[in-house]
XYZ file of C-alpha atoms in Angstrom:
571
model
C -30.521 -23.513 -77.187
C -29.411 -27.048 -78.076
C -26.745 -27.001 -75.836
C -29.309 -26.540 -72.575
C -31.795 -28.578 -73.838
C -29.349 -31.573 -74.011
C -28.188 -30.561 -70.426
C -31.808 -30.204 -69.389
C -32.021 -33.929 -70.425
C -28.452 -34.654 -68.589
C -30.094 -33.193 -65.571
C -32.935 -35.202 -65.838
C -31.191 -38.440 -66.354
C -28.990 -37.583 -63.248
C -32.129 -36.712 -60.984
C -33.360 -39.904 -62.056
C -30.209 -41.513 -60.516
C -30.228 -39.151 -57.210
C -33.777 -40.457 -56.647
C -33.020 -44.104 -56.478
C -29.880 -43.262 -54.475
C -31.378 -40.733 -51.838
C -29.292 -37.664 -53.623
C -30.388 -34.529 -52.101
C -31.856 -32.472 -55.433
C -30.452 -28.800 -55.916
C -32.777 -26.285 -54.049
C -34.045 -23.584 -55.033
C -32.148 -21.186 -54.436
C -29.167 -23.036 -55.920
C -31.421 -21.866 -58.677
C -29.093 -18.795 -60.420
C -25.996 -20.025 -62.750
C -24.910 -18.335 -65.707
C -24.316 -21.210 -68.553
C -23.292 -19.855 -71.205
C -21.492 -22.444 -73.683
C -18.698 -21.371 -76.432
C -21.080 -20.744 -79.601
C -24.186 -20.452 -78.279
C -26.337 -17.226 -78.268
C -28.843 -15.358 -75.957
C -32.851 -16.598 -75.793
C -34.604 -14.884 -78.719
C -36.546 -11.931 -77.062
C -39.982 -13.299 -75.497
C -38.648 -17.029 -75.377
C -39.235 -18.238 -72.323
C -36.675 -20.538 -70.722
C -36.588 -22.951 -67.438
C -33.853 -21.760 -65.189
C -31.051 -24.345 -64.365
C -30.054 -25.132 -60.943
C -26.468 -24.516 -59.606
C -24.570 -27.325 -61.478
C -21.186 -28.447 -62.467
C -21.903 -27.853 -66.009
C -17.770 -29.730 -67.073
C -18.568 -32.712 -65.643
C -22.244 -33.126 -66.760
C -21.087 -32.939 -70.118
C -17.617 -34.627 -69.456
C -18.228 -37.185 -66.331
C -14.566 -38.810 -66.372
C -13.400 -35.403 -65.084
C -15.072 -35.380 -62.093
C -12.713 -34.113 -59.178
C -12.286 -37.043 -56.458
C -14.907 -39.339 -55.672
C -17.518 -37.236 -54.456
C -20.221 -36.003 -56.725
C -20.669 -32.075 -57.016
C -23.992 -32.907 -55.496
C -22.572 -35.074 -52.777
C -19.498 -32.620 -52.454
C -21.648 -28.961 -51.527
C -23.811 -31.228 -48.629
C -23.698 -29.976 -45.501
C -22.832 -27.201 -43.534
C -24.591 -23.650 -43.855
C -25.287 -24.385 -47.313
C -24.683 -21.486 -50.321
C -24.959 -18.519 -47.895
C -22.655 -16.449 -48.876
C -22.508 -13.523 -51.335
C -19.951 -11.983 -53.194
C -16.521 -12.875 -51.392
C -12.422 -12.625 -51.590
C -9.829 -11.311 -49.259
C -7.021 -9.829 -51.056
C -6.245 -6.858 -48.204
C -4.789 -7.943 -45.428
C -1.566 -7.655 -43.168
C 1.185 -7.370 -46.476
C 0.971 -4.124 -47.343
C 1.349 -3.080 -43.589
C 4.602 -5.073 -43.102
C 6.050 -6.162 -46.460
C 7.217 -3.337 -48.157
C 10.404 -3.065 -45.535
C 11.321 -6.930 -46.435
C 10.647 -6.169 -50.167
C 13.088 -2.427 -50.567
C 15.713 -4.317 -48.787
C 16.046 -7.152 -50.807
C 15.622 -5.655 -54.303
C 17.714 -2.683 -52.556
C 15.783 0.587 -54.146
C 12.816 2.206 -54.207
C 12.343 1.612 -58.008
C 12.706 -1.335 -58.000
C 10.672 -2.440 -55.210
C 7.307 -0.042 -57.171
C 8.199 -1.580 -59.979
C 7.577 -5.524 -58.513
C 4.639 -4.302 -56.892
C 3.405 -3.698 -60.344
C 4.821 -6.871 -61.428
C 2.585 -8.613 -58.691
C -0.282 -6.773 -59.699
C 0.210 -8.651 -63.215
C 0.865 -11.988 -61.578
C -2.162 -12.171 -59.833
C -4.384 -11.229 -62.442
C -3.111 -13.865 -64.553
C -3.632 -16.121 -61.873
C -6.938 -15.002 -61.102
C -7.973 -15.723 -64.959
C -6.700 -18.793 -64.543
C -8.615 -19.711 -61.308
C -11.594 -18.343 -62.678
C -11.387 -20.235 -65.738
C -11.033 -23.459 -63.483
C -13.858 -21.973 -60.633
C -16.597 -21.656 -63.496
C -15.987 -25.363 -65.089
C -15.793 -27.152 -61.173
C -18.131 -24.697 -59.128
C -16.890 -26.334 -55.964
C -15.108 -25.727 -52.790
C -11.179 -27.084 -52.612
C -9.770 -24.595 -54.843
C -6.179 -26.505 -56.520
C -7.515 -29.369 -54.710
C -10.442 -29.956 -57.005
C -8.492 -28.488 -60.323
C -5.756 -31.024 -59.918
C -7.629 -34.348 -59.054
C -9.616 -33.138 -62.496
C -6.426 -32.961 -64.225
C -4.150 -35.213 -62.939
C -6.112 -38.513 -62.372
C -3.396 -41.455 -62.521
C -1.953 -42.363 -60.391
C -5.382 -42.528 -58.255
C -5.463 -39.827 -54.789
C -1.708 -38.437 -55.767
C -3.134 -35.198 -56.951
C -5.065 -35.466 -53.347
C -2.140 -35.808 -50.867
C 0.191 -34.410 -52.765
C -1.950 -31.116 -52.689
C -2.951 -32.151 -49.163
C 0.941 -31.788 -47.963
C 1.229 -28.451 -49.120
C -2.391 -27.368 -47.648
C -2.024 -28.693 -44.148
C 1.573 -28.773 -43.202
C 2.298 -25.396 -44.320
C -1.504 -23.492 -44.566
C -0.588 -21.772 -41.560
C -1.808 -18.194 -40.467
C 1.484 -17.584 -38.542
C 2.466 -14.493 -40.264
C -1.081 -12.769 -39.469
C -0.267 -13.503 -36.135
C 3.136 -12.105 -35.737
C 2.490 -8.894 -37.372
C -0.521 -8.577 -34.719
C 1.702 -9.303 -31.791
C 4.513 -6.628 -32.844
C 1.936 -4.033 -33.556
C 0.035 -4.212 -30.623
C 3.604 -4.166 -28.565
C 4.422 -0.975 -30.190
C 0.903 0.671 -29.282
C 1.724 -0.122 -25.469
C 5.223 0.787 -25.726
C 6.980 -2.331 -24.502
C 9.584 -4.302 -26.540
C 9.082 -6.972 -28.725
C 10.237 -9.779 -26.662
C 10.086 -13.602 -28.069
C 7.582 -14.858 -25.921
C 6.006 -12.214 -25.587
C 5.413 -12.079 -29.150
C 4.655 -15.948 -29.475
C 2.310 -15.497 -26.706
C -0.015 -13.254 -28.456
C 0.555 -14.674 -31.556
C -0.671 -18.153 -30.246
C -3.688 -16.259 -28.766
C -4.884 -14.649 -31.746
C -4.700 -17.727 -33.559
C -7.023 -19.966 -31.014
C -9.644 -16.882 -30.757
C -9.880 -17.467 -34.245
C -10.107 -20.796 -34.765
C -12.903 -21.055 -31.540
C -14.704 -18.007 -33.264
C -15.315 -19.650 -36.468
C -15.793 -23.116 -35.101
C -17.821 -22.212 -32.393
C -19.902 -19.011 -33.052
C -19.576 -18.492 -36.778
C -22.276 -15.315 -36.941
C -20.709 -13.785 -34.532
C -17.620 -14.257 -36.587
C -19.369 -12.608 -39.764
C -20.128 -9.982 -37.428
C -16.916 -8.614 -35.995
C -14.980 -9.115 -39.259
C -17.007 -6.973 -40.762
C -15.905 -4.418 -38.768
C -12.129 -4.997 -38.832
C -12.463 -5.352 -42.112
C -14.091 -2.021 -42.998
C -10.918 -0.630 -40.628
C -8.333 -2.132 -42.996
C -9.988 -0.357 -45.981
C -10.549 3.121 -44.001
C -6.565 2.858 -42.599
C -4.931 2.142 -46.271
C -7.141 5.276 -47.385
C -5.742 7.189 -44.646
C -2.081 6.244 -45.438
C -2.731 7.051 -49.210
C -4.620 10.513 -48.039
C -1.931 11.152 -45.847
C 0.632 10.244 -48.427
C -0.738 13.001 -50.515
C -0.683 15.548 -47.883
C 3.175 14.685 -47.189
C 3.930 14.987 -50.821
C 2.722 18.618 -51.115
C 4.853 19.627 -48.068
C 2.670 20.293 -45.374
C 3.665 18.508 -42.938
C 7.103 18.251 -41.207
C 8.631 15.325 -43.626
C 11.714 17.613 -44.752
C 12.379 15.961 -48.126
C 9.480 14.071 -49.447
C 10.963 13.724 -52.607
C 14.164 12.145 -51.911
C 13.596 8.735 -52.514
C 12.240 8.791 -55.937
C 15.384 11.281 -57.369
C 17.572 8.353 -58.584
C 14.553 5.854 -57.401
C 16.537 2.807 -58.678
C 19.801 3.499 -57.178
C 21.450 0.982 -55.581
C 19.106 -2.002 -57.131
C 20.125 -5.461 -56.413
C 21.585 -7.559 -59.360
C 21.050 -10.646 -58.017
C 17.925 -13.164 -59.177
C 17.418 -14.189 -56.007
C 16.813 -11.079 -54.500
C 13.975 -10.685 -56.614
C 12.808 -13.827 -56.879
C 12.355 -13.885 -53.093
C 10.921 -10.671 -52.760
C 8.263 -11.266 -55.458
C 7.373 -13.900 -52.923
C 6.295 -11.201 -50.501
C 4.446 -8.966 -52.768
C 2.880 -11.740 -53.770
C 1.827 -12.621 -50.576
C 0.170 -8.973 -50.116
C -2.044 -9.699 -53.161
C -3.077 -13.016 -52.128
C -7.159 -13.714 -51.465
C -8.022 -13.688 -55.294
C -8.050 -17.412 -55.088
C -9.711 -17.655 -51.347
C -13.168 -17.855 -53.131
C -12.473 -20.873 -54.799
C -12.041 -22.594 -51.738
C -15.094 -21.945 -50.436
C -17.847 -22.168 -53.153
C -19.905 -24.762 -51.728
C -20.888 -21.754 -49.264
C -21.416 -18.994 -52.071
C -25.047 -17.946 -53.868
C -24.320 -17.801 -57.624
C -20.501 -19.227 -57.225
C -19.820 -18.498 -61.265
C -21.123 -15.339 -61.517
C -19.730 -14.251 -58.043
C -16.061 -15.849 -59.804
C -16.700 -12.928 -61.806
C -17.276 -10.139 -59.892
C -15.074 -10.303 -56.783
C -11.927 -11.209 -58.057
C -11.449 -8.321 -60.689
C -12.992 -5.859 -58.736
C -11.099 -6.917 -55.728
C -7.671 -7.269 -56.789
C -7.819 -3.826 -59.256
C -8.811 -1.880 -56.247
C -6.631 -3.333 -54.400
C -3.539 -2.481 -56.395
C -4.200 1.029 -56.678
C -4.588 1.801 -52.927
C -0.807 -0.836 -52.492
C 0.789 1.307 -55.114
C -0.283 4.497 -53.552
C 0.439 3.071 -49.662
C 3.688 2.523 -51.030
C 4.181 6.185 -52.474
C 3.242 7.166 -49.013
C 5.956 5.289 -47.180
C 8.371 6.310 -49.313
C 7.271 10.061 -49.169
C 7.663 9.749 -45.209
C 10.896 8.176 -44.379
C 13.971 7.363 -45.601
C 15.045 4.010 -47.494
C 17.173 3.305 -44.309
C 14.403 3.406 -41.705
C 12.260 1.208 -43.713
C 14.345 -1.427 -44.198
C 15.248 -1.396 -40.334
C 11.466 -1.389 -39.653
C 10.751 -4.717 -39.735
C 7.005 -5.721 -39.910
C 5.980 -2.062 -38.402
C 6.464 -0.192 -41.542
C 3.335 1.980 -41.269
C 3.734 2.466 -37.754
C 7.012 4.081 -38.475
C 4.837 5.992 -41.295
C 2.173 7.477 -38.481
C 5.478 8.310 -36.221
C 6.828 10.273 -38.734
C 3.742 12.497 -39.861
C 1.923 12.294 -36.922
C 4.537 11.844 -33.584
C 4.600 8.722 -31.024
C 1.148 9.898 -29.862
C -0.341 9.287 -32.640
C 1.641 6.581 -34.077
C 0.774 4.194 -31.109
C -3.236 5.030 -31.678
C -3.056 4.474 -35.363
C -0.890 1.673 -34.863
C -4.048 -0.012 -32.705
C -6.223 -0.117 -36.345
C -2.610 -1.817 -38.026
C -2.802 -4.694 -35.754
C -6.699 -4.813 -35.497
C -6.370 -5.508 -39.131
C -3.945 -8.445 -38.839
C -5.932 -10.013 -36.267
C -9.023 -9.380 -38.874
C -6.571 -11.308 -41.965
C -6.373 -14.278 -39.332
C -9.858 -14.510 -37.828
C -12.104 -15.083 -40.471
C -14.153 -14.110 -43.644
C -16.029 -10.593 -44.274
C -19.126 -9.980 -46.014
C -20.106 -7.047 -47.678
C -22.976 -5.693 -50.177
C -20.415 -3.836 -52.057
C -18.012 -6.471 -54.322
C -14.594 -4.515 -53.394
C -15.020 -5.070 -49.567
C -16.226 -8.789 -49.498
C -13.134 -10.879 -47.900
C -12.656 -14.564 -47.294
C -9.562 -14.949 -44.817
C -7.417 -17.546 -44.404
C -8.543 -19.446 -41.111
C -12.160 -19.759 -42.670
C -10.664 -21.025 -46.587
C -8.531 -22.897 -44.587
C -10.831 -24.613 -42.345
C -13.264 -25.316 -45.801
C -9.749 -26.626 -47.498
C -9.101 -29.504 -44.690
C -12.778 -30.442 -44.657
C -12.595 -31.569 -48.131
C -9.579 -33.287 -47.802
C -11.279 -35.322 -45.190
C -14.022 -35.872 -47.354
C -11.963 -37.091 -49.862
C -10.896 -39.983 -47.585
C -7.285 -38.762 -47.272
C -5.943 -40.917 -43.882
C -6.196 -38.567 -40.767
C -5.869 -39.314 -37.173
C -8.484 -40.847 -35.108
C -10.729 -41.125 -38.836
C -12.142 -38.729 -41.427
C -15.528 -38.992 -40.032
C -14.399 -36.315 -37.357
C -12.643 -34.245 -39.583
C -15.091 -33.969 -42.517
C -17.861 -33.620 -39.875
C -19.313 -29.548 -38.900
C -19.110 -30.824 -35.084
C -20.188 -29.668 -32.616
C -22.504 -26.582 -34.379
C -23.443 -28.421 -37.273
C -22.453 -25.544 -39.260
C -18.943 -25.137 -39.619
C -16.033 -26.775 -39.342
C -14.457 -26.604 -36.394
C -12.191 -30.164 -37.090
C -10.574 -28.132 -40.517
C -10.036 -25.130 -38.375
C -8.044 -27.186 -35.737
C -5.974 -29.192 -38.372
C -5.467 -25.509 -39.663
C -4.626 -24.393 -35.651
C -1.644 -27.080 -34.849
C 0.620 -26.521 -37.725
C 0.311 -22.215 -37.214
C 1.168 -22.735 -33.374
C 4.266 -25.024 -34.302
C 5.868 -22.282 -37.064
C 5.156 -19.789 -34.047
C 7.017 -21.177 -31.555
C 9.816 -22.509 -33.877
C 11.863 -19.725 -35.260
C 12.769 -16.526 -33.881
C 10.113 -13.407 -34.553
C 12.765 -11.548 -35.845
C 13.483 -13.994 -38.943
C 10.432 -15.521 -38.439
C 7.624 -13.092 -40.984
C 10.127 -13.377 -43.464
C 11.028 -17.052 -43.569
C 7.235 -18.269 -43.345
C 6.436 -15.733 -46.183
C 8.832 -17.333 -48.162
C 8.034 -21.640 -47.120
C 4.428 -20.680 -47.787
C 4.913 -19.181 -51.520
C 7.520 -21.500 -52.678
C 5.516 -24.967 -53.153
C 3.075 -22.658 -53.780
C 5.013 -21.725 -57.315
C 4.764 -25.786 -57.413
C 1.563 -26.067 -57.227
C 0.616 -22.836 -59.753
C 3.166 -24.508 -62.323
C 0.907 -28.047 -62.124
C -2.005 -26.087 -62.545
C -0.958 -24.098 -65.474
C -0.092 -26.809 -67.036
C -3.458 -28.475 -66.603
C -5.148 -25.846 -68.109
C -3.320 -25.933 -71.328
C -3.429 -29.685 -71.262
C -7.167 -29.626 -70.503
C -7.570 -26.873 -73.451
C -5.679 -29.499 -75.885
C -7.704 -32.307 -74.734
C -11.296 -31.115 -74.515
C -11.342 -28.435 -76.873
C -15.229 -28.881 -77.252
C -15.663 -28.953 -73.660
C -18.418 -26.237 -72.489
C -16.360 -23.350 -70.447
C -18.365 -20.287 -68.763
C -14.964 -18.367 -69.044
C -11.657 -19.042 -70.918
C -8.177 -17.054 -69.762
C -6.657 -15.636 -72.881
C -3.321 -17.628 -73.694
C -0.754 -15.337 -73.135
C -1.670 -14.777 -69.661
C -1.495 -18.781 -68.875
C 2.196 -18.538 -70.333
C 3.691 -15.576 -69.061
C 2.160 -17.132 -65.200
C 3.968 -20.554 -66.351
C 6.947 -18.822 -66.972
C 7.081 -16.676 -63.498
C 6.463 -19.973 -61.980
C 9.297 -21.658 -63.326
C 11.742 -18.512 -62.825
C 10.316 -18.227 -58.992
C 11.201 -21.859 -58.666
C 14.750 -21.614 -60.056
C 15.870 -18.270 -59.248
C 16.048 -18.570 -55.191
C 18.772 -21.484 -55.511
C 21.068 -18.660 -56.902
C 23.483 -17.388 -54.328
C 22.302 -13.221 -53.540
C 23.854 -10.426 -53.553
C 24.934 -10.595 -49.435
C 25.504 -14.005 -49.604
C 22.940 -14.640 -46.653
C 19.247 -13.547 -48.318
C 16.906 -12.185 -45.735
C 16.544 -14.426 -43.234
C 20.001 -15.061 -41.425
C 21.476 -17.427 -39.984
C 19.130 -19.485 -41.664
C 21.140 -20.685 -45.826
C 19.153 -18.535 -48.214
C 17.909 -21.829 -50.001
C 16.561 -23.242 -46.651
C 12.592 -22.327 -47.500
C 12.915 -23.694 -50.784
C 14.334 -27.402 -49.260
C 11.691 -27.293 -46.737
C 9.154 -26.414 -49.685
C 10.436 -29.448 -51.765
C 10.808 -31.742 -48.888
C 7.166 -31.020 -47.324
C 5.957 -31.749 -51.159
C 8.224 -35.135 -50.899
C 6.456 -36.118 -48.026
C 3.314 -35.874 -49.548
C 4.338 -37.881 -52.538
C 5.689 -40.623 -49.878
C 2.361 -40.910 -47.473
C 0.735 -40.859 -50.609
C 3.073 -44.847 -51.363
C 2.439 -45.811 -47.756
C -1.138 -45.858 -49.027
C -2.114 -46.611 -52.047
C 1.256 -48.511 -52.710
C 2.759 -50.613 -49.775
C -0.383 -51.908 -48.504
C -0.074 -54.283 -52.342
C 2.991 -55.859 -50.757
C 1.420 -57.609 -48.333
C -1.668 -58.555 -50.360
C -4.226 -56.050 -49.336
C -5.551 -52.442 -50.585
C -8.214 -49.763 -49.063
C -11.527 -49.796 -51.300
C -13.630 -46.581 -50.898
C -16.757 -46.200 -49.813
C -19.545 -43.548 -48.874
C -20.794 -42.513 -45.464
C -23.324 -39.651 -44.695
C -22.645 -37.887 -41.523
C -25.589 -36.333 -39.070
C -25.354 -33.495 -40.338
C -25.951 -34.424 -44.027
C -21.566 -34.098 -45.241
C -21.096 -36.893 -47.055
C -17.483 -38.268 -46.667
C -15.856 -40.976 -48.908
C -14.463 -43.571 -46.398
C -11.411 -46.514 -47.265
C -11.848 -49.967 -46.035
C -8.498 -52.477 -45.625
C -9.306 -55.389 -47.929
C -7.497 -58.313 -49.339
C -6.397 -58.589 -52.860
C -8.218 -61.658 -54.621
């Protein structure tokens, strides 16, 4: 108990200081962390102990590592405050339209169950990872936070450089699409481009006015598009089962798992850019991280969600996948495009009841893009990526990174108070843009693939902080610690993900032609260049002409407090 009386007396010390400042003190019901240092053991039976207020229990002990220049105290202020329970989002739109992109690139159907499985193991490395970072900096910003702990000099790179990567390409774009051609198919018209940006564009502004303007009503009708992704992948998987036993009018359900890895790609690239995809389906372990300034209990929730989440998860992909294959041959799911299980309900069911099926396919899209669910059970409880997103550009702004028109406005939860509608429409501009841009029928592919390449960047820079931070502050108390092989084998599926999809494929072309098959990975680098460039234009040129920006602090109306840089001249 040395460990938390010493804290106890850190605490102290700091409340001293948030006194004199005006430092709103934890509340109450912040009142619920698990600390439990390395080497330290349970209460003795009987002993009675004070309970310790959510904290930041890292940089207590170790203040130099404090992420930014916001205070974990200063940093969860404002908004809704914790209200949030248990949360992730790991099921969303992949699994409905992926699995076409993934057999045709890899080229079999053993191959293509096989990186689904390879996925699986991915993410749970990476969610070990996260967690291990989520428990030691208990604060929203997810790689934001991790990397301005880790990489401190030069001053705000860490910021902007993860700041590039976040807005520019943190688009929901993909979500969008997939809702678009869905619902087309439903009312039997064809897919044309406007059409399909047209929707697209809508879905994307509902969401972003739902969550910035009405955020309960939000909670309230994701929860019920997100219970209808979890009943539809059940279906698939029940209906999978019933195909399989040869009940139905599916001819040969067997015939794509007799020589299941025939025809398998040898190319590097082919599977480097497919893991992309699958990868994508998993994605939401991290989404909790983003947003922990709104969860009760964020460590112990760290806990719970993610591992639950993501093993459920994998069972019902590998099983929707089983299905698909059962149902149709290798040739019509490759030509399916982003409508894999509507061809699925076409072929067990007929049109009739492929284009009412199809309905609860796009619903859940439009559910992925709109915002965050919250459940009592763990499995079900979903942060999307509009609301993560929205929390993600906030804390950018509060960081003092230079916006348009002045962070005030974007840090701020105008015009509800509660939320924050400025994030969401930073989050809104780029998605319309990679709407519009490309062609729908390259465009799911290509934006799956510039989304998860600087994201391989990013993971690689975070690995690597971990084991640095490891070597460095050995002693350092940690709620959780990933086991060591798991940080290595994710640092080395980084660094093959970032090499592999320069290598030529097997077509010559990759998946998205006319577009070069390297073209996502030069706008990945390049948007990541930019970010290392604004970060010069201002923390670097301003010196050449005998001035720099000096931060300061600013409390907003509604209680966010926002770290703001004034021009000043060099003595």
């Amino acid at each position: 108990m040395s460990f938390l009386h010493s804290l106890k007396a850190r605490l102290d010390g700091r409340q001293a200081a948030n006194d004199a400042s005006g430092a709103v003190p934890a509340t109450p019901e912040e009142a619920s962390v698990d600390v439990k240092p390395p080497g330290s053991v349970e209460a003795d039976v009987g002993e009675k102990t004070e309970p310790l207020p959510t904290i930041e229990v890292m940089t207590v002990a170790n203040p130099e590592l404090n992420p930014g220049e916001l205070s974990f105290e200063e940093d969860a202020r404002g908004g809704m405050g914790r209200h949030l329970g248990v949360v992730g989002k790991i099921i969303g739109t992949g699994i409905f339209s992926t699995p076409s992109s993934i057999l045709g690139s890899v080229g079999s159907v053993g191959a293509s169950l096989m990186l689904w499985v390879l996925g699986f193991a991915l993410s749970f490395c990476g969610l070990f990872i996260w967690l291990e970072f989520g428990s030691m900096f208990p604060r929203s910003g997810g790689e934001k936070v991790y990397l301005e702990a880790v990489y401190r000099r030069p001053k705000h790179l860490a910021t902007v450089f993860f700041a590039a990567n976040a807005i520019l390409l943190g688009f929901t774009a993909s979500g969008c699409i997939v809702f678009a051609q869905n619902i087309l198919v439903t009312a039997g018209h064809d897919a044309e481009r406007w059409t399909v940006r047209g929707i697209a564009i809508g879905v994307i502004v509902f969401a972003t006015l739902v969550h910035g303007l009405t955020p309960r009503l939000g909670v309230w009708l994701i929860n019920g598009l997100g219970i209808s992704k979890i009943v539809i992948l059940l279906f698939i998987v029940v209906s999978g089962w019933v195909v399989l036993s040869g009940r139905t009018g599916i001819e040969d359900p067997y015939a794509n798992f007799r020589n299941s890895f025939a025809g398998s790609s040898d190319s590097s690239n082919d599977y480097a850019t497919a893991t992309f995809k699958v990868l994508h389906a998993y994605a939401g372990w991290e989404n909790v991280n983003y947003v922990l300034n709104d969860v009760k209990d964020p460590v112990r929730t760290l806990k719970i969600a993610g591992p639950l989440g993501l093993g459920i998860s994998t069972v019902l992909y590998l099983l929707a996948n089983v299905s698909y294959f059962a149902a149709a041959t290798k040739e019509e799911i490759t030509n399916s495009g982003v409508t894999v299980a509507s061809l699925f309900f076409k072929n067990v069911f007929g049109e009739a009841a492929q284009k009412a099926l199809t309905v609860f396919v796009a619903l859940s899209a439009d559910g992925s893009n709109i915002g965050f669910v919250r459940y009592r059970s763990s499995y079900r409880n979903v942060v999307t990526v509009t609301y993560a997103s929205g929390r993600i550009n906030q804390e950018l702004a509060k960081e003092g990174i230079p916006l348009p028109f002045g962070n005030r406005f974007w840090a701020s939860t105008w015009p509800t108070g509660k939320t924050p509608l400025p994030g969401l429409l930073i989050h809104l501009i780029p998605s319309v843009i990679v709407i519009i841009a490309p062609p729908p029928d390259i465009a799911f592919p290509f934006i799956l693939d510039v989304e998860q390449y600087p994201q391989q960047i990013i993971n690689l820079l975070i690995v690597i902080g971990l084991l640095w931070l490891r070597w460095s502050k050995p002693d350092a108390p940690r709620v959780f610690k990933v086991w060591l092989p798991f940080a290595v084998f994710f640092l080395a599926a980084a660094v093959f993900l970032l090499v592999a999809p320069f290598l030529r494929p097997e077509n010559g072309v990759g998946d998205t032609p006319p577009l070069p098959y390297y073209l996502y990975c030069l706008v990945g680098i390049g948007v990541m260049a930019f970010g290392v460039l604004y970060w010069a234009m201002w923390r670097i040129v301003p010196g050449w002409f005998g001035y720099e920006y000096v931060p300061h602090k600013a409390t907003l109306s509604d209680g966010t407090v926002v770290t703001l840089f004034s021009k000043k001249r060099i003595e």
